[in-house]
Amino acid sequence: MHSSHLLLEEPIRMASILEPSKPSFFPAMTKIVGTLGPRSRSVDVVSGCLKAGMSVARFDFSWGDSEYHQETLENLKAAVKSTKKLCAVMLDTVGAELRVLNRSEKSISLKAEGTVVLTPDIEQDASSEVLPINFAGLSKAVKKGDTIFVGQYLFTGSETTSVWLEVDEVKGEDVICVIKNSATLAGSLFTLHASQIHIDMPTLSDKDKEVISTWGVANKIDFLSLSYTRHAEDVRQARELLSKLGDLHQTQIFAKIENIEGLTHFDEILQEADGIILSRGNLGIDLPPEKVFLFQKAALYKCNMAGKPAVVTRVVDSMTDNLRPTRAEATDVANAVLDGSDAILLGAETLRGLYPIETISTVGRICAEAEKVFNQDLYFKRTVKYVGEPMTHLESIASSAVRAAIKVKASVIICFTSSGRAARLIAKYRPTMPVLSVVIPRLKTNQLKWSFSGAFEARQSLIVRGLFPMLADPRHPAESTNATNESVLKVALDHGKVSGVIKSHDRVVVCQKVGDASVVKIIELED
């Protein structure tokens, strides 16, 4: 399976490009986050999304109420049960999002060179002359000549569905703008983005806090996507809120970088957060177009070296309405993988797109092809050099396991873990083969009742590239006194065989704790 790994530096045979891609049990090592919504909430469609390769379901609370999302989540649970595919849940906050409210939902036509007034008076109806917005402080934040963008579900940048405005004058709380391009806005909600301007709204709104403490707690969410993260303090405040909510102290926080402020404080945000989402929709407006790729490369490199998952958004916008991506989009997905992205996040493409299942499987196929030419050797050397010496005990075990697996051409790495940390460290070195993370549940008590931990840890690895979790039977200990730990290992190997990643005579690298020591061993399978 893995001898076919090329490096981009090697000459790629044209004939190999024409060979059909081989299907495999793991569609791709890179994960896919799908946003569930009107087009993707029935049990059938969600099941199709899971089979196509979605491993994290995102619930976007900038529209729809808790009841609506709860129904979708119940359908997701049913789909998980029927497909037997694990799926994590991500709650996406609204954050400091500026919006135009269009209650009548009639389309609004705006003509180039005309003017339009942005007003905080939300009693007014949206029309081609007036756009009511949800923020009274805009008039204080902008000045003549500033740029404002308005579009549905983050502007696609295609100039017929989103509009580019230039501030002409500020009158009281109203902002009068010149329309720079003709466009038709359709739908009930449009996002408004003031380019490179500080918006004085809290990162966690009161509505966000309420949703997290009700819907989030009831559903034990795995990930919180923190929209408009601008400072490390935003992440700390979110963490404080989660730690007060009992069941959510284990929820991981992914900071969404959407503007210049988040970019400026990127390093300290990365230190605080559990992962990063590069929201290229908004960033592409805050940054000049020629700088977006630079930010993507620099940010992904930093996330990779820190061993924290990085998620890239807005890759196949055109698949919202079409069955195939453009050539540029297909190349963009591949480049995100080559740059080191852990996951690709699909928004409008699955939320209201016409082809949610096809989009997921197309993106998965492109990721799988890009992974074949990912320069693992260079990446490995760079990571080891970055970590430096002396390495910590765990880091040295993780890097040794990956090096051994590559040298002996192992078909899979099996890692026993209870917190998930060891498995994530192995994945940090981006092995070319899947890492089966066998999460051993731990028994814990709060004096009133006993409970098993482990489900959170297993689901949270569903966003890490190359990591595939399975939950072990709690009766088997993760740490064993003998070096074989037969029973759990057998279950893991059987799982690998059933899923087609392990065949007889394959070599497998196993990473586990034996007593106080961590052990990496290579086993060769019999018939």
Short mmCIF file of C-alpha atoms in Angstrom, two decimals:
data_model
loop_
_atom_site.label_atom_id
_atom_site.label_comp_id
_atom_site.label_asym_id
_atom_site.label_seq_id
_atom_site.Cartn_x
_atom_site.Cartn_y
_atom_site.Cartn_z
CA MET A 1 0.00 0.00 0.00
CA HIS A 2 2.73 2.46 0.93
CA SER A 3 5.46 1.66 -1.54
CA SER A 4 3.48 3.87 -3.92
CA HIS A 5 4.38 6.97 -1.91
CA LEU A 6 6.14 9.39 -4.21
CA LEU A 7 7.73 12.63 -3.21
CA LEU A 8 6.93 15.73 -5.18
CA GLU A 9 10.69 16.19 -5.72
CA GLU A 10 10.82 12.87 -7.59
CA PRO A 11 9.87 12.89 -11.24
CA ILE A 12 6.23 11.79 -11.36
CA ARG A 13 5.59 9.33 -14.17
CA MET A 14 2.82 10.52 -16.44
CA ALA A 15 1.57 6.95 -16.62
CA SER A 16 1.00 6.94 -12.84
CA ILE A 17 -1.22 10.01 -13.21
CA LEU A 18 -3.44 8.07 -15.60
CA GLU A 19 -3.78 5.05 -13.31
CA PRO A 20 -7.14 4.99 -11.52
CA SER A 21 -6.98 5.72 -7.77
CA LYS A 22 -7.34 2.64 -5.60
CA PRO A 23 -10.20 2.74 -3.10
CA SER A 24 -9.25 2.10 0.53
CA PHE A 25 -11.07 1.78 3.84
CA PHE A 26 -9.81 5.18 5.05
CA PRO A 27 -10.82 7.46 2.17
CA ALA A 28 -8.06 9.89 3.17
CA MET A 29 -5.79 10.66 6.13
CA THR A 30 -6.92 14.30 6.01
CA LYS A 31 -10.21 14.76 7.85
CA ILE A 32 -13.37 16.44 6.59
CA VAL A 33 -15.59 18.66 8.73
CA GLY A 34 -19.08 19.01 7.23
CA THR A 35 -21.57 21.71 8.24
CA LEU A 36 -25.04 20.20 8.63
CA GLY A 37 -28.04 22.25 7.54
CA PRO A 38 -31.14 22.37 5.33
CA ARG A 39 -29.59 20.20 2.59
CA SER A 40 -27.79 17.77 4.86
CA ARG A 41 -29.87 16.96 7.90
CA SER A 42 -31.95 13.92 6.99
CA VAL A 43 -30.71 10.55 8.31
CA ASP A 44 -30.13 9.35 4.74
CA VAL A 45 -28.01 12.30 3.67
CA VAL A 46 -26.03 12.36 6.95
CA SER A 47 -25.36 8.62 6.56
CA GLY A 48 -24.14 9.31 3.03
CA CYS A 49 -21.85 12.07 4.35
CA LEU A 50 -20.37 9.72 6.99
CA LYS A 51 -19.76 6.99 4.41
CA ALA A 52 -18.20 9.54 2.06
CA GLY A 53 -15.65 10.51 4.73
CA MET A 54 -17.06 13.20 7.06
CA SER A 55 -15.69 12.67 10.56
CA VAL A 56 -16.75 15.90 12.31
CA ALA A 57 -20.21 17.49 12.04
CA ARG A 58 -20.32 21.25 12.50
CA PHE A 59 -23.42 23.00 13.84
CA ASP A 60 -23.41 26.66 12.87
CA PHE A 61 -25.43 28.71 15.34
CA SER A 62 -25.32 31.91 13.29
CA TRP A 63 -28.67 30.69 11.92
CA GLY A 64 -31.37 28.26 13.05
CA ASP A 65 -32.44 27.74 16.68
CA SER A 66 -31.48 25.08 19.22
CA GLU A 67 -34.52 22.91 18.45
CA TYR A 68 -33.63 22.85 14.76
CA HIS A 69 -30.02 21.84 15.48
CA GLN A 70 -31.18 19.27 18.05
CA GLU A 71 -33.32 17.52 15.43
CA THR A 72 -30.32 17.47 13.08
CA LEU A 73 -28.13 16.05 15.85
CA GLU A 74 -30.63 13.27 16.63
CA ASN A 75 -30.50 12.36 12.93
CA LEU A 76 -26.70 12.35 13.10
CA LYS A 77 -26.83 9.93 16.06
CA ALA A 78 -29.12 7.62 14.11
CA ALA A 79 -26.78 7.79 11.11
CA VAL A 80 -23.73 7.01 13.31
CA LYS A 81 -25.54 3.98 14.67
CA SER A 82 -26.54 2.64 11.26
CA THR A 83 -23.19 3.28 9.51
CA LYS A 84 -21.05 2.36 12.56
CA LYS A 85 -18.82 5.36 11.80
CA LEU A 86 -17.74 7.61 14.66
CA CYS A 87 -18.44 11.32 14.28
CA ALA A 88 -17.50 14.26 16.51
CA VAL A 89 -19.70 17.32 17.12
CA MET A 90 -18.48 20.90 16.69
CA LEU A 91 -20.51 23.89 17.89
CA ASP A 92 -19.71 27.05 15.93
CA THR A 93 -20.40 30.30 17.79
CA VAL A 94 -21.74 33.48 16.20
CA GLY A 95 -19.16 35.74 17.87
CA ALA A 96 -18.59 39.34 16.86
CA GLU A 97 -20.39 38.91 13.56
CA LEU A 98 -21.92 41.94 11.85
CA ARG A 99 -25.12 41.17 9.99
CA VAL A 100 -27.66 42.75 7.71
CA LEU A 101 -31.18 41.65 8.66
CA ASN A 102 -33.59 41.03 5.80
CA ARG A 103 -36.89 40.02 7.42
CA SER A 104 -38.94 39.96 4.22
CA GLU A 105 -36.34 37.65 2.57
CA LYS A 106 -36.96 39.43 -0.75
CA SER A 107 -33.92 39.73 -3.04
CA ILE A 108 -32.22 43.11 -2.88
CA SER A 109 -30.69 44.58 -6.05
CA LEU A 110 -27.88 47.07 -5.66
CA LYS A 111 -26.56 49.09 -8.61
CA ALA A 112 -22.94 50.21 -9.04
CA GLU A 113 -22.31 53.93 -8.34
CA GLY A 114 -25.59 54.20 -6.36
CA THR A 115 -25.69 54.76 -2.58
CA VAL A 116 -27.06 52.66 0.27
CA VAL A 117 -27.46 53.48 3.98
CA LEU A 118 -26.36 51.05 6.72
CA THR A 119 -28.48 51.77 9.80
CA PRO A 120 -28.73 50.20 13.28
CA ASP A 121 -32.49 50.87 13.17
CA ILE A 122 -33.61 47.24 12.81
CA GLU A 123 -37.28 48.24 12.59
CA GLN A 124 -36.64 49.36 8.99
CA ASP A 125 -37.11 46.90 6.14
CA ALA A 126 -34.09 45.97 4.06
CA SER A 127 -34.22 47.48 0.56
CA SER A 128 -31.90 48.76 -2.17
CA GLU A 129 -31.74 52.09 -0.28
CA VAL A 130 -31.41 50.90 3.36
CA LEU A 131 -29.74 47.89 5.00
CA PRO A 132 -30.53 47.48 8.75
CA ILE A 133 -27.58 46.02 10.73
CA ASN A 134 -27.19 44.41 14.19
CA PHE A 135 -24.51 46.80 15.53
CA ALA A 136 -25.00 50.40 16.63
CA GLY A 137 -21.26 51.15 16.89
CA LEU A 138 -20.44 50.91 13.18
CA SER A 139 -20.68 54.67 12.65
CA LYS A 140 -18.02 55.19 15.35
CA ALA A 141 -15.73 52.49 13.94
CA VAL A 142 -15.55 53.57 10.27
CA LYS A 143 -14.47 56.69 8.41
CA LYS A 144 -14.79 58.02 4.83
CA GLY A 145 -12.97 55.77 2.35
CA ASP A 146 -13.19 52.55 4.43
CA THR A 147 -14.24 49.33 2.69
CA ILE A 148 -17.24 47.21 3.71
CA PHE A 149 -18.31 43.89 2.16
CA VAL A 150 -21.79 42.39 2.35
CA GLY A 151 -22.80 38.92 1.12
CA GLN A 152 -24.64 35.72 2.02
CA TYR A 153 -22.83 33.15 4.17
CA LEU A 154 -19.53 34.99 3.88
CA PHE A 155 -19.05 36.52 0.47
CA THR A 156 -17.96 34.08 -2.15
CA GLY A 157 -16.03 36.91 -3.74
CA SER A 158 -18.06 36.32 -6.90
CA GLU A 159 -19.21 39.80 -7.65
CA THR A 160 -22.86 39.11 -8.45
CA THR A 161 -23.86 37.69 -5.05
CA SER A 162 -21.80 39.94 -2.79
CA VAL A 163 -21.36 43.68 -2.77
CA TRP A 164 -18.39 45.93 -2.12
CA LEU A 165 -19.18 49.29 -0.48
CA GLU A 166 -17.05 52.35 0.21
CA VAL A 167 -17.94 54.61 3.16
CA ASP A 168 -18.90 58.07 1.85
CA GLU A 169 -20.12 59.79 5.02
CA VAL A 170 -21.26 59.10 8.57
CA LYS A 171 -24.54 60.72 9.72
CA GLY A 172 -25.35 60.11 13.38
CA GLU A 173 -25.58 56.33 13.69
CA ASP A 174 -26.07 55.81 9.94
CA VAL A 175 -23.26 55.05 7.50
CA ILE A 176 -23.82 56.17 3.91
CA CYS A 177 -21.91 54.11 1.35
CA VAL A 178 -21.20 54.20 -2.38
CA ILE A 179 -21.93 50.85 -4.10
CA LYS A 180 -18.87 49.71 -6.07
CA ASN A 181 -20.40 46.78 -7.99
CA SER A 182 -23.88 45.71 -9.09
CA ALA A 183 -25.10 42.69 -7.13
CA THR A 184 -28.22 40.87 -5.96
CA LEU A 185 -28.35 39.85 -2.30
CA ALA A 186 -30.66 36.87 -1.71
CA GLY A 187 -31.70 35.24 1.59
CA SER A 188 -32.64 36.35 5.09
CA LEU A 189 -29.20 37.01 6.55
CA PHE A 190 -26.10 38.59 5.06
CA THR A 191 -22.74 38.88 6.76
CA LEU A 192 -21.14 42.29 6.81
CA HIS A 193 -17.38 42.64 7.04
CA ALA A 194 -15.61 45.94 7.61
CA SER A 195 -12.11 45.46 6.26
CA GLN A 196 -9.27 45.88 8.82
CA ILE A 197 -11.49 47.64 11.36
CA HIS A 198 -11.76 46.78 15.06
CA ILE A 199 -15.36 45.91 15.95
CA ASP A 200 -16.11 46.43 19.60
CA MET A 201 -18.30 43.37 20.21
CA PRO A 202 -17.58 40.50 22.64
CA THR A 203 -16.09 37.31 21.14
CA LEU A 204 -18.64 35.25 23.08
CA SER A 205 -22.01 36.97 22.85
CA ASP A 206 -24.73 36.37 25.46
CA LYS A 207 -26.55 34.23 22.91
CA ASP A 208 -23.37 32.13 22.42
CA LYS A 209 -23.01 31.61 26.18
CA GLU A 210 -26.62 30.54 26.45
CA VAL A 211 -26.34 28.09 23.53
CA ILE A 212 -23.13 26.57 24.97
CA SER A 213 -24.56 26.18 28.47
CA THR A 214 -27.82 24.61 27.24
CA TRP A 215 -27.41 22.87 23.86
CA GLY A 216 -23.66 22.38 24.27
CA VAL A 217 -23.91 20.84 27.74
CA ALA A 218 -26.89 18.65 26.87
CA ASN A 219 -25.00 17.20 23.90
CA LYS A 220 -21.50 17.06 25.41
CA ILE A 221 -19.93 18.79 22.41
CA ASP A 222 -16.42 17.66 21.42
CA PHE A 223 -15.26 20.93 19.87
CA LEU A 224 -16.12 24.59 20.28
CA SER A 225 -15.28 26.67 17.21
CA LEU A 226 -14.64 30.16 18.58
CA SER A 227 -15.57 32.63 15.83
CA TYR A 228 -13.63 35.90 15.46
CA THR A 229 -10.88 34.99 17.94
CA ARG A 230 -8.77 38.15 18.21
CA HIS A 231 -6.64 37.59 21.34
CA ALA A 232 -5.44 34.73 23.54
CA GLU A 233 -7.71 36.20 26.23
CA ASP A 234 -10.76 35.25 24.10
CA VAL A 235 -9.71 31.58 24.30
CA ARG A 236 -9.04 31.83 28.06
CA GLN A 237 -12.51 33.28 28.68
CA ALA A 238 -14.15 30.52 26.62
CA ARG A 239 -12.15 27.91 28.53
CA GLU A 240 -13.25 29.43 31.84
CA LEU A 241 -16.89 29.19 30.73
CA LEU A 242 -16.46 25.54 29.64
CA SER A 243 -14.70 24.51 32.85
CA LYS A 244 -17.64 25.82 34.89
CA LEU A 245 -20.01 23.68 32.84
CA GLY A 246 -19.07 20.32 34.33
CA ASP A 247 -19.29 18.00 31.37
CA LEU A 248 -17.60 20.42 28.98
CA HIS A 249 -14.23 20.80 30.73
CA GLN A 250 -12.85 18.32 28.16
CA THR A 251 -14.28 20.13 25.14
CA GLN A 252 -11.50 21.36 22.85
CA ILE A 253 -11.46 24.98 21.70
CA PHE A 254 -10.60 25.72 18.08
CA ALA A 255 -9.80 29.40 17.55
CA LYS A 256 -11.15 30.72 14.26
CA ILE A 257 -8.79 33.27 12.73
CA GLU A 258 -10.88 35.60 10.59
CA ASN A 259 -9.28 39.04 10.61
CA ILE A 260 -6.09 41.08 10.94
CA GLU A 261 -6.40 41.21 14.76
CA GLY A 262 -6.42 37.42 15.03
CA LEU A 263 -3.52 37.23 12.62
CA THR A 264 -1.47 39.77 14.60
CA HIS A 265 -1.90 37.77 17.83
CA PHE A 266 -1.63 34.38 16.12
CA ASP A 267 1.28 33.03 18.17
CA GLU A 268 -0.29 33.58 21.57
CA ILE A 269 -3.70 32.37 20.35
CA LEU A 270 -2.05 29.16 19.11
CA GLN A 271 -0.50 28.63 22.55
CA GLU A 272 -3.89 28.87 24.28
CA ALA A 273 -6.13 27.06 21.79
CA ASP A 274 -6.40 23.29 21.16
CA GLY A 275 -6.53 23.85 17.40
CA ILE A 276 -6.90 26.55 14.74
CA ILE A 277 -9.44 27.15 11.97
CA LEU A 278 -8.18 29.38 9.16
CA SER A 279 -11.34 31.12 8.03
CA ARG A 280 -10.24 32.17 4.58
CA GLY A 281 -13.62 33.71 3.71
CA ASN A 282 -13.18 36.72 5.98
CA LEU A 283 -9.38 36.69 5.93
CA GLY A 284 -9.44 36.90 2.15
CA ILE A 285 -11.15 40.26 2.56
CA ASP A 286 -8.99 41.60 5.38
CA LEU A 287 -5.80 40.65 3.53
CA PRO A 288 -4.79 41.60 -0.01
CA PRO A 289 -5.49 38.54 -2.23
CA GLU A 290 -1.78 37.99 -2.90
CA LYS A 291 -1.09 37.58 0.85
CA VAL A 292 -3.70 34.90 1.66
CA PHE A 293 -1.50 31.95 0.61
CA LEU A 294 1.40 33.29 2.70
CA PHE A 295 -0.74 33.40 5.81
CA GLN A 296 -2.01 29.87 5.11
CA LYS A 297 1.51 28.45 4.74
CA ALA A 298 2.91 30.26 7.78
CA ALA A 299 -0.06 29.40 10.03
CA LEU A 300 -0.14 25.72 9.02
CA TYR A 301 3.60 25.41 9.63
CA LYS A 302 3.21 26.87 13.13
CA CYS A 303 0.27 24.57 13.95
CA ASN A 304 2.18 21.51 12.67
CA MET A 305 5.24 22.28 14.76
CA ALA A 306 3.08 22.87 17.84
CA GLY A 307 1.33 19.54 17.16
CA LYS A 308 -2.09 21.23 17.12
CA PRO A 309 -4.72 20.45 14.46
CA ALA A 310 -5.19 23.05 11.73
CA VAL A 311 -8.37 23.27 9.67
CA VAL A 312 -8.70 25.13 6.35
CA THR A 313 -12.05 26.52 5.13
CA ARG A 314 -13.54 27.77 1.85
CA VAL A 315 -11.94 25.40 -0.63
CA VAL A 316 -14.66 24.26 -3.05
CA ASP A 317 -17.21 27.10 -3.01
CA SER A 318 -18.37 26.36 -6.55
CA MET A 319 -19.55 22.87 -5.49
CA THR A 320 -22.40 24.59 -3.62
CA ASP A 321 -24.19 24.60 -7.00
CA ASN A 322 -22.05 22.31 -9.17
CA LEU A 323 -21.14 18.65 -9.20
CA ARG A 324 -17.46 19.31 -9.93
CA PRO A 325 -15.02 21.77 -8.40
CA THR A 326 -13.07 24.18 -10.61
CA ARG A 327 -9.48 23.22 -11.49
CA ALA A 328 -8.21 25.96 -9.20
CA GLU A 329 -10.29 24.62 -6.29
CA ALA A 330 -9.08 21.05 -6.80
CA THR A 331 -5.50 22.33 -6.77
CA ASP A 332 -6.28 24.42 -3.69
CA VAL A 333 -7.50 21.37 -1.73
CA ALA A 334 -4.33 19.47 -2.66
CA ASN A 335 -2.14 22.41 -1.66
CA ALA A 336 -3.85 22.65 1.74
CA VAL A 337 -2.87 18.99 2.29
CA LEU A 338 0.71 19.56 1.08
CA ASP A 339 0.96 22.63 3.34
CA GLY A 340 0.15 20.38 6.32
CA SER A 341 -3.57 20.89 6.98
CA ASP A 342 -5.23 18.33 9.29
CA ALA A 343 -8.77 18.86 8.07
CA ILE A 344 -10.83 20.61 5.41
CA LEU A 345 -13.98 22.37 6.59
CA LEU A 346 -16.96 22.53 4.25
CA GLY A 347 -19.51 25.27 4.96
CA ALA A 348 -22.09 26.35 2.40
CA GLU A 349 -21.07 23.38 0.22
CA THR A 350 -22.75 20.91 2.61
CA LEU A 351 -25.06 23.26 4.53
CA ARG A 352 -27.16 24.48 1.60
CA GLY A 353 -25.25 23.03 -1.35
CA LEU A 354 -26.99 20.77 -3.85
CA TYR A 355 -24.40 17.97 -3.61
CA PRO A 356 -23.25 17.51 0.02
CA ILE A 357 -22.27 13.82 -0.30
CA GLU A 358 -20.51 14.23 -3.66
CA THR A 359 -18.60 17.25 -2.33
CA ILE A 360 -17.26 15.27 0.64
CA SER A 361 -16.18 12.33 -1.49
CA THR A 362 -14.56 14.59 -4.13
CA VAL A 363 -12.59 16.49 -1.49
CA GLY A 364 -11.59 13.16 0.12
CA ARG A 365 -10.28 11.80 -3.19
CA ILE A 366 -8.22 14.92 -3.84
CA CYS A 367 -6.77 14.75 -0.30
CA ALA A 368 -5.84 11.07 -0.75
CA GLU A 369 -3.96 11.83 -4.00
CA ALA A 370 -2.09 14.75 -2.40
CA GLU A 371 -1.11 12.58 0.59
CA LYS A 372 0.66 10.18 -1.77
CA VAL A 373 3.12 12.92 -2.75
CA PHE A 374 3.40 14.60 0.67
CA ASN A 375 7.12 14.87 1.41
CA GLN A 376 7.05 13.00 4.71
CA ASP A 377 10.83 12.67 4.94
CA LEU A 378 11.45 16.41 4.75
CA TYR A 379 8.54 17.09 7.12
CA PHE A 380 9.86 14.54 9.66
CA LYS A 381 13.38 16.02 9.66
CA ARG A 382 12.00 19.54 10.01
CA THR A 383 9.77 18.57 12.95
CA VAL A 384 12.58 16.73 14.78
CA LYS A 385 14.86 19.73 14.26
CA TYR A 386 12.17 22.12 15.50
CA VAL A 387 11.51 20.05 18.64
CA GLY A 388 15.26 20.07 19.36
CA GLU A 389 17.16 18.17 22.02
CA PRO A 390 16.88 16.89 24.66
CA MET A 391 13.42 15.64 23.61
CA THR A 392 10.79 14.83 26.18
CA HIS A 393 10.22 11.15 26.88
CA LEU A 394 6.88 11.05 25.00
CA GLU A 395 8.15 13.05 22.02
CA SER A 396 11.10 10.71 21.55
CA ILE A 397 8.85 7.63 21.73
CA ALA A 398 6.42 9.14 19.21
CA SER A 399 9.10 10.11 16.69
CA SER A 400 10.84 6.72 17.08
CA ALA A 401 7.56 4.89 16.42
CA VAL A 402 7.03 6.84 13.19
CA ARG A 403 10.62 6.40 12.04
CA ALA A 404 10.48 2.63 12.73
CA ALA A 405 7.14 2.30 10.92
CA ILE A 406 8.50 4.03 7.82
CA LYS A 407 11.76 2.03 7.83
CA VAL A 408 10.02 -1.36 8.05
CA LYS A 409 7.18 -0.24 5.74
CA ALA A 410 4.58 -1.02 8.40
CA SER A 411 0.98 -0.96 7.21
CA VAL A 412 -0.29 0.68 10.38
CA ILE A 413 0.83 2.09 13.75
CA ILE A 414 -1.24 0.99 16.74
CA CYS A 415 -1.06 3.23 19.79
CA PHE A 416 -2.66 2.47 23.17
CA THR A 417 -3.63 5.66 24.96
CA SER A 418 -6.05 6.82 27.61
CA SER A 419 -5.79 10.60 27.19
CA GLY A 420 -5.20 10.52 23.44
CA ARG A 421 -2.00 12.56 23.87
CA ALA A 422 0.44 9.84 22.79
CA ALA A 423 -1.55 9.14 19.62
CA ARG A 424 -1.71 12.86 18.75
CA LEU A 425 2.06 13.13 19.18
CA ILE A 426 2.61 10.22 16.78
CA ALA A 427 0.26 11.89 14.26
CA LYS A 428 2.25 15.11 14.65
CA TYR A 429 5.13 13.42 12.79
CA ARG A 430 2.73 12.68 9.90
CA PRO A 431 3.45 8.98 9.27
CA THR A 432 2.52 7.74 5.79
CA MET A 433 0.37 4.96 7.28
CA PRO A 434 -2.80 5.29 9.42
CA VAL A 435 -2.41 5.46 13.20
CA LEU A 436 -5.00 3.34 15.01
CA SER A 437 -5.47 5.05 18.32
CA VAL A 438 -6.87 2.49 20.76
CA VAL A 439 -8.41 4.57 23.53
CA ILE A 440 -8.59 2.63 26.79
CA PRO A 441 -11.41 4.01 28.96
CA ARG A 442 -10.50 5.07 32.50
CA LEU A 443 -12.83 4.50 35.39
CA LYS A 444 -13.42 7.62 37.48
CA THR A 445 -15.76 8.65 40.24
CA ASN A 446 -17.16 11.84 41.75
CA GLN A 447 -18.09 10.06 45.04
CA LEU A 448 -21.67 9.65 43.83
CA LYS A 449 -21.29 7.56 40.71
CA TRP A 450 -18.67 5.78 38.66
CA SER A 451 -18.19 6.64 35.01
CA PHE A 452 -15.86 5.76 32.15
CA SER A 453 -13.87 8.38 30.30
CA GLY A 454 -12.68 7.68 26.78
CA ALA A 455 -15.47 8.57 24.35
CA PHE A 456 -14.41 12.26 24.28
CA GLU A 457 -10.76 11.34 23.69
CA ALA A 458 -11.68 8.95 20.87
CA ARG A 459 -13.92 11.46 19.08
CA GLN A 460 -11.46 14.32 19.46
CA SER A 461 -8.88 12.49 17.36
CA LEU A 462 -11.36 12.56 14.46
CA ILE A 463 -10.02 15.99 13.46
CA VAL A 464 -6.32 14.98 13.47
CA ARG A 465 -4.74 13.92 10.18
CA GLY A 466 -3.97 10.20 10.00
CA LEU A 467 -5.51 9.33 13.37
CA PHE A 468 -8.29 6.74 13.46
CA PRO A 469 -9.72 6.00 16.91
CA MET A 470 -11.33 2.91 18.33
CA LEU A 471 -12.67 2.56 21.86
CA ALA A 472 -11.36 -0.49 23.69
CA ASP A 473 -13.29 -2.62 26.14
CA PRO A 474 -12.91 -0.96 29.59
CA ARG A 475 -12.12 -4.37 31.14
CA HIS A 476 -8.73 -4.40 29.40
CA PRO A 477 -6.02 -2.29 31.03
CA ALA A 478 -4.01 0.09 28.81
CA GLU A 479 -0.92 -0.45 30.86
CA SER A 480 0.01 -4.02 31.14
CA THR A 481 2.53 -5.87 33.22
CA ASN A 482 3.41 -8.23 30.39
CA ALA A 483 4.75 -6.79 27.15
CA THR A 484 2.10 -8.31 24.93
CA ASN A 485 -1.24 -7.11 26.27
CA GLU A 486 -2.69 -9.77 24.00
CA SER A 487 -6.41 -9.21 24.26
CA VAL A 488 -6.58 -5.51 23.34
CA LEU A 489 -3.92 -5.85 20.69
CA LYS A 490 -5.84 -8.71 19.11
CA VAL A 491 -9.01 -6.59 19.00
CA ALA A 492 -7.06 -3.76 17.34
CA LEU A 493 -5.44 -6.08 14.79
CA ASP A 494 -8.80 -7.69 14.00
CA HIS A 495 -10.29 -4.24 13.47
CA GLY A 496 -7.41 -3.41 11.11
CA LYS A 497 -7.92 -6.64 9.18
CA VAL A 498 -11.68 -6.17 8.83
CA SER A 499 -11.16 -2.62 7.61
CA GLY A 500 -8.60 -3.82 5.07
CA VAL A 501 -5.58 -1.85 6.32
CA ILE A 502 -3.79 -4.94 7.69
CA LYS A 503 -3.14 -8.15 5.73
CA SER A 504 -1.26 -11.32 6.67
CA HIS A 505 2.57 -10.95 6.60
CA ASP A 506 2.23 -7.19 7.20
CA ARG A 507 4.38 -5.46 9.76
CA VAL A 508 2.72 -3.41 12.45
CA VAL A 509 4.33 -0.98 14.88
CA VAL A 510 2.80 -0.98 18.37
CA CYS A 511 3.30 1.81 20.88
CA GLN A 512 2.19 1.16 24.47
CA LYS A 513 2.99 1.52 28.13
CA VAL A 514 4.38 -1.47 29.97
CA GLY A 515 4.54 -0.73 33.67
CA ASP A 516 6.28 2.65 33.88
CA ALA A 517 8.06 2.32 30.56
CA SER A 518 6.84 3.22 27.07
CA VAL A 519 7.61 0.58 24.49
CA VAL A 520 7.74 0.66 20.68
CA LYS A 521 7.76 -2.77 19.09
CA ILE A 522 7.46 -4.18 15.61
CA ILE A 523 5.38 -7.28 15.02
CA GLU A 524 5.12 -9.33 11.85
CA LEU A 525 1.80 -11.00 11.29
CA GLU A 526 1.40 -14.66 10.44
CA ASP A 527 -1.24 -15.96 8.08
#
